[in-house]
Coordinates of C-alpha atoms in Angstrom, one line a residue:
Chain R
M1 CA 0.0 0.0 0.0
H2 CA 1.5 3.4 -1.1
E3 CA 1.1 6.3 1.2
L4 CA -1.8 8.7 0.3
F5 CA -1.3 12.4 -0.3
S6 CA -1.2 14.9 2.5
E7 CA -0.1 18.5 2.7
E8 CA 2.6 17.7 5.2
R9 CA 4.0 14.7 3.2
S10 CA 3.3 15.8 -0.3
A11 CA 6.9 15.8 -1.6
D12 CA 7.6 12.4 -0.1
V13 CA 4.5 10.9 -1.5
V14 CA 5.1 12.3 -5.0
A15 CA 8.8 11.4 -4.9
A16 CA 7.9 7.9 -4.0
S17 CA 5.8 7.6 -7.2
F18 CA 9.0 8.1 -9.1
A19 CA 11.0 5.5 -7.1
G20 CA 10.7 3.0 -9.9
T21 CA 12.3 5.2 -12.6
P22 CA 14.6 2.8 -14.5
D23 CA 17.3 5.3 -15.3
P24 CA 19.0 6.4 -12.0
R25 CA 20.0 9.9 -13.2
L26 CA 16.4 10.6 -14.4
R27 CA 15.2 9.4 -11.0
Q28 CA 17.6 11.7 -9.3
V29 CA 16.6 14.7 -11.4
V30 CA 12.8 14.2 -11.2
T31 CA 12.9 13.5 -7.4
S32 CA 14.9 16.7 -6.8
L33 CA 12.6 18.7 -9.0
V34 CA 9.5 17.4 -7.1
R35 CA 11.1 18.3 -3.7
H36 CA 12.1 21.8 -4.8
L37 CA 8.8 22.5 -6.6
H38 CA 6.7 21.4 -3.6
A39 CA 8.9 23.5 -1.3
F40 CA 8.3 26.5 -3.5
V41 CA 4.5 26.1 -3.5
K42 CA 4.5 25.7 0.3
D43 CA 6.9 28.5 0.8
V44 CA 4.6 31.1 -0.9
E45 CA 1.3 29.2 -0.3
L46 CA 0.5 29.6 -3.9
T47 CA -3.2 30.6 -4.5
E48 CA -5.4 28.9 -7.1
E49 CA -5.5 32.2 -9.1
E50 CA -1.7 32.3 -9.1
W51 CA -1.5 28.7 -10.1
A52 CA -3.9 29.4 -13.0
A53 CA -1.8 32.4 -14.0
A54 CA 1.3 30.2 -14.0
I55 CA -0.4 27.6 -16.2
D56 CA -1.5 30.4 -18.6
F57 CA 2.0 32.0 -18.6
L58 CA 3.7 28.6 -19.4
T59 CA 1.2 27.9 -22.1
R60 CA 1.7 31.3 -23.8
T61 CA 5.5 30.8 -23.5
G62 CA 5.1 27.5 -25.4
H63 CA 2.9 29.1 -28.0
T64 CA 5.4 32.0 -28.5
S65 CA 8.2 29.4 -29.3
D66 CA 8.7 28.3 -32.8
A67 CA 11.6 27.5 -35.2
V68 CA 13.2 30.9 -34.9
R69 CA 12.0 32.1 -31.5
Q70 CA 12.6 30.2 -28.3
E71 CA 10.7 31.9 -25.4
F72 CA 11.5 29.1 -22.9
V73 CA 15.3 29.7 -23.4
L74 CA 14.6 33.4 -22.9
L75 CA 12.7 32.6 -19.7
S76 CA 15.6 30.4 -18.5
D77 CA 18.0 33.3 -19.4
V78 CA 16.1 36.0 -17.4
L79 CA 15.8 33.7 -14.4
G80 CA 19.6 33.2 -14.4
V81 CA 19.1 29.5 -15.0
S82 CA 21.0 29.4 -18.4
M83 CA 24.0 31.2 -16.8
L84 CA 24.0 28.9 -13.8
V85 CA 23.9 25.7 -16.0
E86 CA 26.7 27.2 -18.2
T87 CA 28.8 28.1 -15.1
I88 CA 28.3 24.7 -13.4
N89 CA 29.3 22.8 -16.6
H90 CA 32.4 25.0 -17.4
R91 CA 34.2 25.7 -14.2
S92 CA 37.4 27.4 -15.3
G93 CA 39.3 26.7 -12.0
G94 CA 40.5 30.3 -12.1
T95 CA 43.1 29.7 -14.8
G96 CA 41.2 29.4 -18.1
T97 CA 39.2 32.2 -19.6
E98 CA 35.7 32.2 -18.0
S99 CA 32.7 31.1 -20.0
T100 CA 29.3 32.8 -20.4
V101 CA 26.0 32.1 -22.2
L102 CA 26.0 31.1 -25.9
G103 CA 22.9 33.1 -26.6
P104 CA 20.4 32.4 -29.4
F105 CA 22.2 34.2 -32.3
H106 CA 25.2 31.9 -33.0
Q107 CA 25.3 30.2 -36.3
V108 CA 26.6 26.7 -36.9
E109 CA 28.7 27.9 -39.8
S110 CA 30.3 31.3 -39.4
P111 CA 31.9 32.6 -42.6
E112 CA 35.6 31.8 -42.7
R113 CA 37.7 35.0 -42.8
Q114 CA 41.4 35.9 -43.2
L115 CA 43.3 37.6 -40.4
G116 CA 42.9 41.4 -40.8
D117 CA 39.5 41.1 -42.6
D118 CA 36.7 43.6 -41.9
I119 CA 33.6 41.9 -40.6
A120 CA 31.5 45.1 -40.4
L121 CA 29.9 44.7 -43.8
D122 CA 27.2 47.3 -43.2
G123 CA 29.6 50.2 -42.7
K124 CA 27.9 51.4 -39.5
G125 CA 29.5 52.1 -36.1
A126 CA 32.8 53.1 -34.6
P127 CA 35.7 51.3 -36.3
C128 CA 37.6 49.0 -34.0
L129 CA 40.6 46.7 -34.2
V130 CA 40.0 43.4 -32.4
S131 CA 43.1 41.4 -31.6
G132 CA 44.3 38.8 -29.2
R133 CA 46.2 35.7 -28.6
V134 CA 45.0 32.1 -27.8
T135 CA 47.3 30.3 -25.3
G136 CA 47.3 27.2 -23.1
P137 CA 47.4 27.3 -19.3
D138 CA 51.2 27.6 -19.3
G139 CA 51.2 30.4 -21.8
E140 CA 52.0 28.2 -24.7
P141 CA 50.8 29.8 -28.0
L142 CA 48.1 27.7 -29.7
A143 CA 49.0 27.9 -33.4
G144 CA 46.0 27.3 -35.6
A145 CA 43.4 27.8 -32.9
T146 CA 40.0 28.8 -34.3
V147 CA 38.3 31.9 -33.1
D148 CA 34.6 32.2 -33.9
V149 CA 33.2 35.7 -33.3
W150 CA 29.8 37.4 -33.7
Q151 CA 28.2 40.6 -32.4
A152 CA 25.2 42.9 -32.9
N153 CA 25.5 45.9 -35.3
A154 CA 25.5 49.6 -34.4
D155 CA 21.6 49.5 -34.3
G156 CA 21.6 46.6 -31.8
F157 CA 20.6 43.8 -34.0
Y158 CA 22.3 40.6 -35.3
D159 CA 22.3 39.9 -39.0
V160 CA 19.8 37.0 -38.5
Q161 CA 17.3 39.3 -36.9
Q162 CA 17.4 41.6 -39.9
P163 CA 17.8 39.4 -43.0
D164 CA 16.3 42.1 -45.3
V165 CA 18.5 44.9 -43.8
Q166 CA 21.9 43.5 -43.0
P167 CA 24.3 41.7 -45.5
P168 CA 24.4 38.0 -44.6
G169 CA 27.4 37.2 -42.3
N170 CA 27.6 40.8 -41.2
L171 CA 29.7 41.0 -38.0
R172 CA 30.5 37.3 -37.9
G173 CA 33.7 35.5 -38.7
L174 CA 35.6 32.3 -38.2
F175 CA 39.4 33.1 -37.9
T176 CA 42.4 30.9 -37.6
A177 CA 45.2 32.1 -35.3
D178 CA 48.8 32.4 -36.7
D179 CA 51.8 30.4 -35.6
D180 CA 52.1 32.5 -32.5
G181 CA 48.4 32.0 -31.5
R182 CA 47.6 35.5 -32.6
F183 CA 44.5 36.8 -34.4
W184 CA 43.2 40.2 -35.5
F185 CA 40.4 41.6 -37.5
R186 CA 38.5 44.9 -38.1
S187 CA 35.0 45.4 -36.8
V188 CA 33.0 48.1 -34.9
V189 CA 32.6 48.7 -31.2
P190 CA 29.7 46.4 -30.1
R191 CA 26.5 48.1 -28.9
W192 CA 24.0 47.1 -26.1
Y193 CA 20.6 45.8 -27.2
P194 CA 17.3 44.5 -25.8
I195 CA 16.4 40.8 -25.9
P196 CA 13.1 40.2 -27.6
D197 CA 10.6 41.6 -25.2
D198 CA 7.3 41.4 -27.0
G199 CA 6.3 38.0 -25.6
P200 CA 5.4 36.5 -22.1
V201 CA 9.0 37.0 -20.9
G202 CA 8.9 40.7 -21.8
Q203 CA 5.7 40.9 -19.8
L204 CA 7.4 39.3 -16.8
L205 CA 10.2 41.8 -17.0
A206 CA 7.8 44.7 -17.3
A207 CA 5.7 43.4 -14.3
T208 CA 8.8 43.1 -12.2
G209 CA 10.3 46.4 -13.1
R210 CA 13.3 45.0 -15.0
H211 CA 14.7 46.3 -18.3
P212 CA 15.3 43.8 -21.2
N213 CA 18.8 45.1 -22.1
R214 CA 22.2 43.4 -22.5
P215 CA 25.4 45.4 -22.2
A216 CA 27.6 45.7 -25.3
H217 CA 29.6 42.6 -26.0
L218 CA 31.4 40.5 -28.6
H219 CA 30.7 36.7 -28.6
V220 CA 33.8 34.4 -28.8
I221 CA 34.2 30.7 -29.2
A222 CA 37.8 29.7 -29.1
A223 CA 39.0 26.1 -29.7
A224 CA 42.2 24.2 -30.4
P225 CA 42.9 20.4 -30.6
G226 CA 43.8 18.9 -27.3
Y227 CA 42.2 21.8 -25.3
R228 CA 38.7 22.5 -23.9
P229 CA 36.9 25.0 -26.1
V230 CA 35.5 28.1 -24.4
T231 CA 32.2 29.9 -25.2
T232 CA 32.3 33.4 -23.8
H233 CA 31.8 37.1 -24.4
V234 CA 34.0 40.2 -24.1
F235 CA 32.1 43.1 -22.6
V236 CA 32.7 46.8 -23.3
A237 CA 33.7 48.5 -20.1
D238 CA 31.8 51.7 -20.6
S239 CA 28.6 50.1 -21.8
P240 CA 25.3 50.9 -20.2
Y241 CA 23.6 47.9 -18.4
L242 CA 27.0 46.4 -17.5
D243 CA 25.8 45.8 -14.0
S244 CA 22.3 44.8 -14.9
D245 CA 22.6 42.4 -17.9
A246 CA 19.1 41.0 -18.4
V247 CA 20.5 37.5 -18.7
F248 CA 23.3 37.8 -16.0
G249 CA 26.1 37.0 -18.5
V250 CA 28.7 39.5 -17.2
K251 CA 31.7 38.3 -15.3
E252 CA 34.3 40.7 -14.0
S253 CA 37.1 38.9 -15.8
L254 CA 35.3 39.4 -19.2
V255 CA 35.1 43.2 -19.1
R256 CA 37.5 45.1 -21.3
D257 CA 38.3 48.8 -22.0
V258 CA 38.1 49.8 -25.7
P259 CA 40.6 52.6 -25.8
E260 CA 41.0 55.0 -28.8
V261 CA 44.3 54.9 -30.7
D262 CA 45.5 58.0 -32.6
D263 CA 48.2 56.7 -35.0
A264 CA 47.7 57.6 -38.7
E265 CA 50.5 55.3 -39.9
R266 CA 49.1 52.2 -38.1
A267 CA 45.6 53.0 -39.1
A268 CA 46.6 53.2 -42.8
A269 CA 48.5 49.9 -42.5
L270 CA 45.4 48.2 -41.0
G271 CA 43.0 49.8 -43.4
L272 CA 41.2 51.7 -40.6
P273 CA 40.3 55.4 -40.3
N274 CA 42.3 57.4 -37.8
P275 CA 41.7 57.5 -34.9
F276 CA 40.3 54.0 -34.2
R277 CA 39.3 52.0 -31.1
T278 CA 41.0 48.8 -30.0
L279 CA 39.6 45.7 -28.2
T280 CA 42.1 43.1 -26.9
V281 CA 40.8 39.6 -26.4
D282 CA 43.4 37.2 -25.0
V283 CA 42.0 33.7 -24.4
T284 CA 43.5 31.0 -22.2
L285 CA 42.2 27.4 -22.9
L286 CA 42.5 24.5 -20.4
R287 CA 43.8 21.1 -21.6
A288 CA 41.1 18.6 -22.5
Chain I
M1 CA 26.8 48.8 -8.7
H2 CA 24.9 45.6 -8.7
E3 CA 26.7 42.4 -7.8
L4 CA 27.8 40.3 -10.8
F5 CA 26.8 36.7 -11.3
S6 CA 28.7 33.8 -9.7
E7 CA 27.9 30.2 -9.1
E8 CA 28.0 30.6 -5.4
R9 CA 25.8 33.7 -5.2
S10 CA 23.6 33.0 -8.3
A11 CA 20.2 32.9 -6.4
D12 CA 21.0 36.1 -4.5
V13 CA 22.1 38.0 -7.6
V14 CA 19.1 37.0 -9.6
A15 CA 16.7 37.6 -6.7
A16 CA 18.2 41.1 -6.3
S17 CA 17.2 41.8 -9.9
F18 CA 13.6 41.4 -8.9
A19 CA 13.9 43.6 -5.8
G20 CA 12.2 46.5 -7.6
T21 CA 9.0 44.5 -8.4
P22 CA 6.2 47.0 -7.6
D23 CA 3.6 44.4 -6.4
P24 CA 4.9 42.9 -3.1
R25 CA 3.2 39.5 -3.6
L26 CA 4.6 39.1 -7.1
R27 CA 8.0 40.0 -5.7
Q28 CA 7.6 37.4 -3.0
V29 CA 6.5 34.7 -5.4
V30 CA 9.2 35.3 -8.1
T31 CA 12.0 35.6 -5.5
S32 CA 11.0 32.3 -3.9
L33 CA 10.8 30.7 -7.4
V34 CA 14.3 31.9 -8.2
R35 CA 15.7 30.5 -5.0
H36 CA 14.1 27.1 -5.3
L37 CA 14.9 26.8 -9.0
H38 CA 18.6 27.6 -8.5
A39 CA 18.7 25.2 -5.6
F40 CA 17.3 22.5 -7.8
V41 CA 19.9 23.2 -10.6
K42 CA 22.7 23.1 -8.1
D43 CA 21.4 20.1 -6.3
V44 CA 21.5 17.9 -9.4
E45 CA 24.2 19.8 -11.2
L46 CA 22.1 19.9 -14.3
T47 CA 24.0 19.2 -17.5
E48 CA 23.7 21.3 -20.7
E49 CA 22.1 18.3 -22.4
E50 CA 19.5 17.9 -19.6
W51 CA 18.8 21.6 -19.7
A52 CA 18.2 21.4 -23.5
A53 CA 15.9 18.4 -23.0
A54 CA 13.9 20.4 -20.4
I55 CA 13.5 23.3 -22.8
D56 CA 12.3 20.9 -25.5
F57 CA 9.9 19.1 -23.0
L58 CA 8.4 22.4 -21.9
T59 CA 8.1 23.6 -25.5
R60 CA 6.3 20.4 -26.6
T61 CA 4.1 20.6 -23.5
G62 CA 3.1 24.1 -24.7
H63 CA 2.5 23.0 -28.3
T64 CA 0.3 20.1 -27.1
S65 CA -2.0 22.5 -25.2
D66 CA -4.9 24.1 -27.0
A67 CA -8.6 25.0 -26.3
V68 CA -9.6 21.5 -25.4
R69 CA -6.3 20.0 -24.1
Q70 CA -4.2 21.5 -21.3
E71 CA -0.9 19.6 -21.0
F72 CA 0.6 22.0 -18.4
V73 CA -2.4 21.2 -16.1
L74 CA -1.7 17.5 -16.7
L75 CA 2.0 18.1 -15.8
S76 CA 1.0 19.9 -12.7
D77 CA -1.3 17.0 -11.8
V78 CA 1.2 14.2 -12.2
L79 CA 3.8 16.2 -10.2
G80 CA 1.3 16.5 -7.3
V81 CA 1.4 20.3 -7.7
S82 CA -2.3 20.7 -8.5
M83 CA -3.2 18.6 -5.4
L84 CA -0.9 20.5 -3.2
V85 CA -2.3 23.9 -4.3
E86 CA -5.9 22.5 -3.8
T87 CA -5.1 21.2 -0.4
I88 CA -3.3 24.4 0.8
N89 CA -6.2 26.6 -0.3
H90 CA -8.9 24.4 1.1
R91 CA -7.8 23.2 4.5
S92 CA -10.8 21.5 6.0
G93 CA -9.6 21.7 9.6
G94 CA -10.6 18.1 10.1
T95 CA -14.3 18.9 10.3
G96 CA -15.5 19.7 6.8
T97 CA -15.4 17.2 3.9
E98 CA -11.9 17.2 2.4
S99 CA -11.4 18.6 -1.1
T100 CA -9.5 17.2 -4.0
V101 CA -8.6 18.3 -7.6
L102 CA -11.3 19.6 -9.9
G103 CA -9.8 17.9 -12.9
P104 CA -10.3 19.0 -16.5
F105 CA -13.7 17.5 -17.2
H106 CA -16.0 19.7 -15.3
Q107 CA -18.5 21.8 -17.3
V108 CA -19.6 25.3 -16.2
E109 CA -23.2 24.3 -16.7
S110 CA -24.2 20.8 -15.6
P111 CA -27.7 19.8 -16.7
E112 CA -30.2 20.4 -13.9
R113 CA -31.9 17.2 -12.8
Q114 CA -34.7 16.1 -10.4
L115 CA -34.0 14.0 -7.3
G116 CA -34.2 10.3 -8.4
D117 CA -33.3 10.9 -12.0
D118 CA -31.0 8.5 -13.9
I119 CA -27.8 10.3 -15.2
A120 CA -26.5 7.2 -17.0
L121 CA -27.9 8.1 -20.4
D122 CA -25.9 5.5 -22.3
G123 CA -27.2 2.5 -20.5
K124 CA -23.8 1.0 -19.8
G125 CA -22.3 -0.2 -16.4
A126 CA -23.5 -1.5 -13.1
P127 CA -26.6 0.3 -11.8
C128 CA -26.0 2.3 -8.6
L129 CA -28.1 4.4 -6.3
V130 CA -26.1 7.5 -5.2
S131 CA -27.5 9.2 -2.1
G132 CA -26.3 11.5 0.7
R133 CA -27.0 14.5 2.8
V134 CA -25.4 17.9 2.9
T135 CA -25.0 19.3 6.4
G136 CA -23.2 22.1 8.2
P137 CA -20.4 21.7 10.8
D138 CA -22.9 21.1 13.6
G139 CA -24.9 18.6 11.6
E140 CA -27.6 21.1 10.6
P141 CA -29.2 20.0 7.3
L142 CA -28.6 22.4 4.4
A143 CA -32.0 22.6 2.6
G144 CA -31.6 23.5 -1.0
A145 CA -27.9 22.9 -1.2
T146 CA -26.7 22.2 -4.7
V147 CA -24.8 19.0 -5.6
D148 CA -23.0 19.0 -8.9
V149 CA -21.8 15.5 -10.0
W150 CA -19.9 14.1 -12.9
Q151 CA -18.1 10.8 -13.7
A152 CA -16.6 8.8 -16.5
N153 CA -18.7 6.1 -18.1
A154 CA -18.2 2.3 -18.0
D155 CA -15.6 2.6 -20.8
G156 CA -13.6 5.1 -18.8
F157 CA -14.4 8.3 -20.8
Y158 CA -16.3 11.5 -19.9
D159 CA -19.0 12.6 -22.3
V160 CA -16.9 15.6 -23.5
Q161 CA -14.1 13.2 -24.6
Q162 CA -16.6 11.2 -26.8
P163 CA -19.0 13.8 -28.2
D164 CA -19.8 11.4 -31.1
V165 CA -20.4 8.4 -28.9
Q166 CA -22.0 9.5 -25.6
P167 CA -25.2 11.5 -25.3
P168 CA -24.5 15.0 -24.2
G169 CA -24.7 15.4 -20.4
N170 CA -24.2 11.7 -19.9
L171 CA -23.3 11.0 -16.3
R172 CA -23.6 14.6 -15.2
G173 CA -26.2 16.4 -13.1
L174 CA -26.9 19.4 -11.0
F175 CA -29.2 18.4 -8.1
T176 CA -30.9 20.4 -5.4
A177 CA -31.1 18.8 -1.9
D178 CA -34.5 18.5 -0.2
D179 CA -35.6 20.2 3.0
D180 CA -33.6 17.7 5.0
G181 CA -30.4 18.4 2.9
R182 CA -30.8 15.0 1.2
F183 CA -30.2 14.1 -2.4
W184 CA -30.4 10.9 -4.4
F185 CA -30.1 9.8 -8.0
R186 CA -29.5 6.8 -10.2
S187 CA -26.2 6.2 -12.0
V188 CA -23.6 3.5 -12.6
V189 CA -20.6 2.4 -10.5
P190 CA -17.7 4.7 -11.7
R191 CA -14.8 3.1 -13.5
W192 CA -11.0 3.8 -13.3
Y193 CA -9.5 5.4 -16.4
P194 CA -6.2 6.7 -17.8
I195 CA -5.5 10.4 -18.1
P196 CA -4.6 11.5 -21.7
D197 CA -1.1 9.9 -22.1
D198 CA -0.3 10.4 -25.8
G199 CA 1.7 13.7 -25.2
P200 CA 4.8 14.8 -23.3
V201 CA 3.3 14.1 -19.9
G202 CA 2.5 10.5 -21.0
Q203 CA 6.2 10.2 -22.2
L204 CA 7.3 11.4 -18.7
L205 CA 5.2 8.8 -17.0
A206 CA 6.5 6.1 -19.3
A207 CA 10.1 7.1 -18.8
T208 CA 9.7 7.0 -15.1
G209 CA 7.8 3.7 -14.9
R210 CA 4.5 5.3 -13.8
H211 CA 1.1 4.2 -15.0
P212 CA -1.4 7.0 -16.2
N213 CA -4.5 5.7 -14.4
R214 CA -6.9 7.2 -11.9
P215 CA -9.0 5.0 -9.5
A216 CA -12.8 5.0 -10.0
H217 CA -14.4 8.1 -8.6
L218 CA -17.5 10.4 -8.7
H219 CA -16.8 14.1 -8.8
V220 CA -18.8 16.3 -6.5
I221 CA -19.1 20.0 -5.9
A222 CA -21.5 20.8 -3.0
A223 CA -22.5 24.4 -2.2
A224 CA -25.0 26.2 0.0
P225 CA -25.5 30.0 0.8
G226 CA -23.4 31.0 3.8
Y227 CA -21.1 28.0 3.6
R228 CA -17.8 27.4 1.8
P229 CA -18.3 25.2 -1.2
V230 CA -16.3 22.0 -1.5
T231 CA -14.9 20.4 -4.7
T232 CA -14.1 16.8 -4.1
H233 CA -14.4 13.2 -5.3
V234 CA -15.8 10.0 -3.8
F235 CA -13.5 7.0 -4.6
V236 CA -14.7 3.4 -5.0
A237 CA -13.1 1.3 -2.3
D238 CA -12.3 -1.8 -4.4
S239 CA -11.0 0.1 -7.5
P240 CA -7.6 -0.6 -8.9
Y241 CA -5.1 2.2 -8.6
L242 CA -6.6 3.5 -5.4
D243 CA -3.1 3.6 -3.8
S244 CA -1.4 5.0 -6.9
D245 CA -3.7 7.6 -8.4
A246 CA -1.7 9.3 -11.3
V247 CA -2.7 12.7 -10.0
F248 CA -2.5 12.0 -6.2
G249 CA -6.2 12.9 -5.6
V250 CA -7.1 10.1 -3.1
K251 CA -7.6 11.0 0.5
E252 CA -8.5 8.3 3.0
S253 CA -11.6 10.2 4.1
L254 CA -13.0 10.2 0.5
V255 CA -13.0 6.4 -0.1
R256 CA -16.4 4.6 0.1
D257 CA -17.6 1.0 -0.2
V258 CA -20.2 0.5 -2.8
P259 CA -22.1 -2.4 -1.5
E260 CA -24.7 -4.4 -3.4
V261 CA -28.4 -4.3 -2.2
D262 CA -30.7 -7.2 -2.9
D263 CA -34.2 -5.7 -2.3
A264 CA -36.7 -6.2 -5.2
E265 CA -39.3 -3.9 -3.7
R266 CA -36.9 -1.0 -3.1
A267 CA -35.4 -1.5 -6.6
A268 CA -38.8 -1.3 -8.2
A269 CA -39.6 1.9 -6.3
L270 CA -36.4 3.5 -7.4
G271 CA -36.6 2.3 -10.9
L272 CA -33.5 0.2 -10.6
P273 CA -32.9 -3.5 -11.5
N274 CA -32.4 -5.8 -8.6
P275 CA -29.8 -6.3 -7.1
F276 CA -28.2 -2.8 -7.4
R277 CA -25.1 -1.1 -5.8
T278 CA -25.3 1.8 -3.4
L279 CA -22.9 4.7 -2.9
T280 CA -23.4 7.1 0.0
V281 CA -22.0 10.6 -0.2
D282 CA -22.5 12.6 2.9
V283 CA -21.0 16.1 2.7
T284 CA -20.2 18.5 5.5
L285 CA -19.7 22.2 4.6
L286 CA -17.8 24.7 6.7
R287 CA -19.3 28.2 7.3
A288 CA -18.1 30.9 5.0

């Protein structure tokens, strides 16, 4: 005879119903979920009206999600869950470059580019030299490391959000580091932008007095054979929203100044106007 | 300057982002949700693959929900959350009849019927006299109390699930108690049945080794002016699944024997075949 439901023992009774789950990991996850979910409902003594509002919110979040829009990922993002999962699964141990969220705007195939190329195909924004070096934990240069980068344009949109406005591949590139692990390319200073806020998640942010904005950042995935790849951002130090990223992606170690350089000769050699801004992105990968 | 995200302080950092929520109750609920959600993710150290599977599960649950099917309610049911919310919001204090889940098959307008009517319009199942009395906490009869009842048919389906098979209003009725608070009607012995298990929630049950069945029951909503209405079930004592209801609705106090009566004279007076079964449903309402 199984134990019947009671308010006091609700989590134990429901957890017991999952005791026969064949896969031990699934059993662990679902049992923990039940315990935390019941603790939440008891903690706030959720009313029936609030429960119905939650059912409606989740349903609308599902209905807002389709092939190009993932509202549940956005919900996970603004609740800090995406960032927590990312951080738990990519602990850097204080030596490797820290990770942050991938975000929804990465493409499986970034266009391959040559060192020095200009990825700002739409000609908007403040010209910027991005350069850096990919090394291992002992400082060894990782020749041939790949560096995949993408960013929003000066209007705050990724190319995939504006297929009729931006050239395809605008502000994206897959670079291969030189023999010394170095890479460099031309771009523009990234801009802050709002996450899509016209759905249920935007309504949640509005109801809770939160803004939907992310501080200015460049996305980076760096990888080299024999090393653990890192998915991260570099944030612009003087961007608005740096201390209130809607998705909690900012880590202290990922913030960079983007100083202006006034050097006509160097600008001419790089193919940049003078003066120009510079963003340095050194990346340390841990061994696999 | 807000605190930046870290694994150790994740719940505090995200909770702080909701500190400006204008409505104090919404602030309380969302803050508690964040704390319990982060505790769950840390407890199991959720992997990125599991997170992606959860996003996919929630999205499919949303897409399975429409005007006539509510898969998130079903998910809440099988996780015991519906029952917990119901129980927290309708504590009977040990004197009133205990409540249980409403379920998805209630209709706003049950057909009004006369005492003694037969609600089994499809002629299937074991004939049964259902009778009872609605009283207040001191045993005072509640003359004119309304008793709204509904149940699945002998094949395990509600009329609304089989609009082309069952007569409309089959096994539903809204009765008015007599001057002594008594009501009685003819029906059939309720049968156990599975909840809809062809969607994501059914997949969850299958993956965790749980069956989708509910033990045999009659739904009851009893109400009288000046008293708190009660939404409950009466469960059939010898039904399968009584100790493993897929939605955790069973409470000890709601289980009833359904004995057979062999009394040709009484059967004839009631309009029932002899022998027939009897189900007694006495209801005690608390004062409003």
